[in-house]
Short mmCIF file of C-alpha atoms in Angstrom, two decimals:
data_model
loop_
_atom_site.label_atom_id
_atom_site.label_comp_id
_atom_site.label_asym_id
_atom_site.label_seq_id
_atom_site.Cartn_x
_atom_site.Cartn_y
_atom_site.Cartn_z
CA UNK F 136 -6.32 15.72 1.50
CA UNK F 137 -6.27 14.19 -1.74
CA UNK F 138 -9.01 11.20 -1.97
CA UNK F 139 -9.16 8.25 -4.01
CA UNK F 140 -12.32 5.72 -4.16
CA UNK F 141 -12.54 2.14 -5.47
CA UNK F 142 -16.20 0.95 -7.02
CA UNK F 143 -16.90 -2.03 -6.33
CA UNK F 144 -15.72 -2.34 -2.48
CA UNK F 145 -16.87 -5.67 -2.85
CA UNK F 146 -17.80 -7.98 -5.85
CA UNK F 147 -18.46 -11.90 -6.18
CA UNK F 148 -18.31 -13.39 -9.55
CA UNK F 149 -18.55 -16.72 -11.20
CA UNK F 150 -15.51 -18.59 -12.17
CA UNK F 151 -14.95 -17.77 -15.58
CA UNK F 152 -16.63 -14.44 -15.55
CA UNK F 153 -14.33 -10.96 -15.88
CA UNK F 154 -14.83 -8.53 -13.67
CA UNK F 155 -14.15 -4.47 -13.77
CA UNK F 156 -12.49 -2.40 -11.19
CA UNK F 157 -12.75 1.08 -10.90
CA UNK F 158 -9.64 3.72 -9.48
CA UNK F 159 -10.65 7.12 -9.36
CA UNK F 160 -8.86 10.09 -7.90
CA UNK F 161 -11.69 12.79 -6.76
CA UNK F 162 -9.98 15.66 -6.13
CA UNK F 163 -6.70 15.86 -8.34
CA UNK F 164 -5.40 14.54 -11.32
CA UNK F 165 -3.21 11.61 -11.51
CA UNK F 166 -0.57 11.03 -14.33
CA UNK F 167 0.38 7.53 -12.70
CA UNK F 168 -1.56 4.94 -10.92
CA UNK F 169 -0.79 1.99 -9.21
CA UNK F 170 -2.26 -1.19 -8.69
CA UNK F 171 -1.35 -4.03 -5.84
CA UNK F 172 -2.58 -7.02 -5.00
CA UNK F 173 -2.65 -7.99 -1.13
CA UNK F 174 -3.27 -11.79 0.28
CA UNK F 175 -4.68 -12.54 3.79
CA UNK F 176 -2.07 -11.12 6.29
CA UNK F 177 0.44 -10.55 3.58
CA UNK F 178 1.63 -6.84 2.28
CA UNK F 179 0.97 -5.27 -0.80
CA UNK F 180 2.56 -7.03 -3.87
CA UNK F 181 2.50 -4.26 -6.64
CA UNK F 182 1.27 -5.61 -9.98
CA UNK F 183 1.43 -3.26 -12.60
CA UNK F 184 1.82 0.63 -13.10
CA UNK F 185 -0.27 2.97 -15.75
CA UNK F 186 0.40 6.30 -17.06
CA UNK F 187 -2.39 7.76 -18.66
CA UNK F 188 -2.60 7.57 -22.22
CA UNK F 189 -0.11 4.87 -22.43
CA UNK F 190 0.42 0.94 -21.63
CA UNK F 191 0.35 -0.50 -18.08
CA UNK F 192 4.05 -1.35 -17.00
CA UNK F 193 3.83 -5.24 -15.52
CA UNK F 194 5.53 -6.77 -12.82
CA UNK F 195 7.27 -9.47 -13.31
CA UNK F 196 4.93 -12.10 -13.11
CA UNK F 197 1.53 -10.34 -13.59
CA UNK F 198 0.09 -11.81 -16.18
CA UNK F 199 -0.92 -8.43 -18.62
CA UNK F 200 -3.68 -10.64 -20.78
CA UNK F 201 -5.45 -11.74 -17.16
CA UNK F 202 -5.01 -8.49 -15.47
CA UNK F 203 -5.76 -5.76 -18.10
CA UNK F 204 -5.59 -2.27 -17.00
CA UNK F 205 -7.01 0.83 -18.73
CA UNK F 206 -5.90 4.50 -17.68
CA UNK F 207 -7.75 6.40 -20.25
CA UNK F 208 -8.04 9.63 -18.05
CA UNK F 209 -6.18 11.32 -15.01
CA UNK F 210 -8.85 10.51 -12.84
CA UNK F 211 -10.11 6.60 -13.57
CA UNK F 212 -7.76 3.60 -13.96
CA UNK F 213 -9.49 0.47 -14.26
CA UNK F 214 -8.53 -3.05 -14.04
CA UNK F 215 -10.18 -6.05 -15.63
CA UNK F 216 -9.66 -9.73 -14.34
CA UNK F 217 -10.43 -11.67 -17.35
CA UNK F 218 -11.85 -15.33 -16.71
CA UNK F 219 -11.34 -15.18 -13.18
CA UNK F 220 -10.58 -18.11 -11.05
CA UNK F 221 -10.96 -19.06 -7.69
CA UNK F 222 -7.15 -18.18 -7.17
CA UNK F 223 -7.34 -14.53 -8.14
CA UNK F 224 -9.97 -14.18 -4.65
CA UNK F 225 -7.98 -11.59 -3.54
CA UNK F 226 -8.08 -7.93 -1.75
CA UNK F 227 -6.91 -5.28 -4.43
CA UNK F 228 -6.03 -1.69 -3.53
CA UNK F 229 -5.12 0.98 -6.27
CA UNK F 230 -3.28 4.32 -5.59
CA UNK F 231 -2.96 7.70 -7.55
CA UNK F 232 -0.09 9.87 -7.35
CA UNK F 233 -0.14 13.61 -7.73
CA UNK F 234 3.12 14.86 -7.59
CA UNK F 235 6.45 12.74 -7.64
CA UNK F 236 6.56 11.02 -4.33
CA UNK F 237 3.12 11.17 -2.84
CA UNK F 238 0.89 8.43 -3.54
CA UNK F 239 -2.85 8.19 -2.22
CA UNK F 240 -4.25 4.89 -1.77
CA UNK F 241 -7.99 3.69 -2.63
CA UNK F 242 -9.92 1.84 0.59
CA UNK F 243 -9.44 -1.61 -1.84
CA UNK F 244 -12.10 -3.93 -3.29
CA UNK F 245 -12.56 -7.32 -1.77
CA UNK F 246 -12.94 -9.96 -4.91
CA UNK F 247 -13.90 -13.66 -4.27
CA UNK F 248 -14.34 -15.90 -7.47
CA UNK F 249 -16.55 -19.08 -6.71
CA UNK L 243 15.99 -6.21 -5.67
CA UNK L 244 14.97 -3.15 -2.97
CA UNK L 245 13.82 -5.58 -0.03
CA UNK L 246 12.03 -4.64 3.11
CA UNK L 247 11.48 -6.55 6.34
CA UNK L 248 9.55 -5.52 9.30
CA UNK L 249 10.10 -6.70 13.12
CA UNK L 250 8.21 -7.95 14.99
CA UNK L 251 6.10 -9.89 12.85
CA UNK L 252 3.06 -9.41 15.78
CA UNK L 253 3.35 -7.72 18.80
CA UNK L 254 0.74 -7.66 21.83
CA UNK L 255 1.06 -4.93 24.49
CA UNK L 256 -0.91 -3.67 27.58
CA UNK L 257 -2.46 -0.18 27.15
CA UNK L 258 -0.10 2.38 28.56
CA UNK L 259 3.04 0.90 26.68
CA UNK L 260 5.49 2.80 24.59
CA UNK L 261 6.44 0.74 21.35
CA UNK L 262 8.71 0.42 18.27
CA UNK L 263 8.36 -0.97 15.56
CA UNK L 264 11.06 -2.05 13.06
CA UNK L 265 11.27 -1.81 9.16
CA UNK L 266 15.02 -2.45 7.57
CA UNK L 267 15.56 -2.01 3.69
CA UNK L 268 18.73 -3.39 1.43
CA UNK L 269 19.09 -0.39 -0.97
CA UNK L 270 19.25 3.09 0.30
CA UNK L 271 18.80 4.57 -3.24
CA UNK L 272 15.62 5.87 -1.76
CA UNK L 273 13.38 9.17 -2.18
CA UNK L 274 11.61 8.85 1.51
CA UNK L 275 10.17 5.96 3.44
CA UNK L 276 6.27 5.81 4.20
CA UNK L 277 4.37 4.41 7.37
CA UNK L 278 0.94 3.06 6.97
CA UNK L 279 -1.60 1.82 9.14
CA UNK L 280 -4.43 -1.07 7.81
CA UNK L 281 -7.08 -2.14 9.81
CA UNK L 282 -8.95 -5.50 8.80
CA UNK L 283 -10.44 -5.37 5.64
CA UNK L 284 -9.33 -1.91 4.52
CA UNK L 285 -7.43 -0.01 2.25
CA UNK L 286 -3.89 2.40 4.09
CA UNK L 287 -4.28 4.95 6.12
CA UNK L 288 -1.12 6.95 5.44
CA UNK L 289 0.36 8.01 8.70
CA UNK L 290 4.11 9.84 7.90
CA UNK L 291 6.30 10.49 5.27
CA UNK L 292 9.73 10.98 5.75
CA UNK L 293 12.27 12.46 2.59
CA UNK L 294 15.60 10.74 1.92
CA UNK L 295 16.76 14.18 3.66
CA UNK L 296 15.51 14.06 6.63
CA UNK L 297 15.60 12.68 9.57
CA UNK L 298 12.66 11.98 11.20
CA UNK L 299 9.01 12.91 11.53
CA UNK L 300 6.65 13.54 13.90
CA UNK L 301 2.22 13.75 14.38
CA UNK L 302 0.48 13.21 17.80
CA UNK L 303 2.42 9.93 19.32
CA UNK L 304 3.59 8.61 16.52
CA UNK L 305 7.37 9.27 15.50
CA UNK L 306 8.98 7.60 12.88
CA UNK L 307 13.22 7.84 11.87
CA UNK L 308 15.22 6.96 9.04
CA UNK L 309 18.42 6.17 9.07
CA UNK L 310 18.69 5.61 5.20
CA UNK L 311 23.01 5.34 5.26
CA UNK L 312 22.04 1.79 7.36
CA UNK L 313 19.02 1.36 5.67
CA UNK L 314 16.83 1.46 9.06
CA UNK L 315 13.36 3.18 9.93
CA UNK L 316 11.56 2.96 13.32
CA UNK L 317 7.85 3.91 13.99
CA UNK L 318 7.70 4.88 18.09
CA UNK L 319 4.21 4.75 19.47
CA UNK L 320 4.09 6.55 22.93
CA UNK L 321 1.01 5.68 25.34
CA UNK L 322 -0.50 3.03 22.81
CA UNK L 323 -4.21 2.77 23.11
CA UNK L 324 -6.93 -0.27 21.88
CA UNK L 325 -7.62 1.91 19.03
CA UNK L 326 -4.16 1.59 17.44
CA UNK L 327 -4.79 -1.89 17.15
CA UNK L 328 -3.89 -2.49 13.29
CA UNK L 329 -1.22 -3.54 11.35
CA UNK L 330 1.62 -1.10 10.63
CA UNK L 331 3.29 -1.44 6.95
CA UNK L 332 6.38 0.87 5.98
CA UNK L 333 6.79 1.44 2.29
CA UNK L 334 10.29 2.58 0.91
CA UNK L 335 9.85 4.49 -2.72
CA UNK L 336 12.46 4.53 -5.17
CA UNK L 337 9.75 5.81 -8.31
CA UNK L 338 7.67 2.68 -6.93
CA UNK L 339 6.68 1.98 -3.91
CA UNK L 340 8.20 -1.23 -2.03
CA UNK L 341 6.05 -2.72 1.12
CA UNK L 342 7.44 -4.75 4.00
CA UNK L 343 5.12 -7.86 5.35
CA UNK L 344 4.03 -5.65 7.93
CA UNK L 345 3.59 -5.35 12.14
CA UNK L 346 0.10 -6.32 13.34
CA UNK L 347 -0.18 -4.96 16.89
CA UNK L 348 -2.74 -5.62 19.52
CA UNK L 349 -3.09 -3.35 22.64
CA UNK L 350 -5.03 -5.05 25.03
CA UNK L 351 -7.03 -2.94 27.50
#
């Protein structure tokens, strides 16, 4: 099946501090990624979509200057959290989608901002 | 607003038990309906897909049904078993994908 991997799993940064995530789809190419945000025992809250070659598509209040996302291939999407704060600690998970209804999902990356 | 809402919130069984889980949704404009599993800490597992067109769908014990005209899905878990100890999202897709709050289930051995 069609695999997609997250880099960092984990990362702990400073307040203030941006930090990268990495979306890559390993085995197929991905016109459309998706990124969501999940709290402690809450459900996925989708933040923004990105087509490659093109802008990131918000949700309604995602912040785009905070959360900027870069899908400059079929295979990586990244998202930046610029000056992080303790309140963006959060679990994010990022899926790829192949063909028009299947979407693979990434094993998520852990942030905590201190 | 597509909105989706999952009962029970929690649910603890014995091992043995046969189980359903709930997941309603307000728009039926809908390509197919997704169930996950998440365990603590992780990303989804995906565990069926059903198409707007169908019915329902079936792997191992798990069968899930749509019934997209009321706007209903149900995951059935025969014989549940520690290991399915997780919690149990459904996703409805309509270009995006919408989540409900999830199921986290406990089997007890």
């Amino acid at each position: 099946g069609a695999v997609v991997s997250q880099h960092p799993s984990r990362v702990i940064c400073k307040s203030g501090t941006s930090v990268k995530i990495e979306c890559r789809s390993l085995d197929f190419q991905a016109t459309t990624m998706f990124w969501y945000r999940q709290f402690p025992k809450k459900s996925l809250m989708l933040m923004a979509t990105s087509n490659e070659g093109s802008k990131a598509t918000y949700e309604q209040g995602v912040e785009k200057d905070k959360f900027l996302i870069n899908h400059a291939s079929l295979t990586l999407s990244t998202l930046t959290v610029t000056s992080a704060h303790p309140e963006d600690s959060s679990f994010y998970i990022c899926s790829a989608r192949e063909r028009e209804w299947e979407q693979y999902f990434g094993p998520g990356t852990r942030l905590t901002v201190t | 607003k597509q909105e989706v809402t999952q009962i029970p919130a929690a649910l603890s069984v014995p091992e043995g038990e046969n189980l359903v889980l709930n997941c309603s949704f307000t728009d039926s404009a809908i390509y197919n309906l997704q169930w996950f599993r998440q365990d603590p800490g992780k990303g989804l597992t995906s565990l069926l897909l059903i198409q707007s067109s169908q019915r329902e769908q079936t792997s191992g014990r798990l069968n899930a049904s749509l019934d997209k005209s009321s706007g209903r899905s149900t995951l059935y878990i025969a014989a549940s078993q520690p290991g399915d100890s997780a919690t149990y999202l459904c996703a409805v897709s309509s270009y995006k994908l919408i989540f409900g709050s999830g199921t986290r289930l406990l089997v007890r051995p």
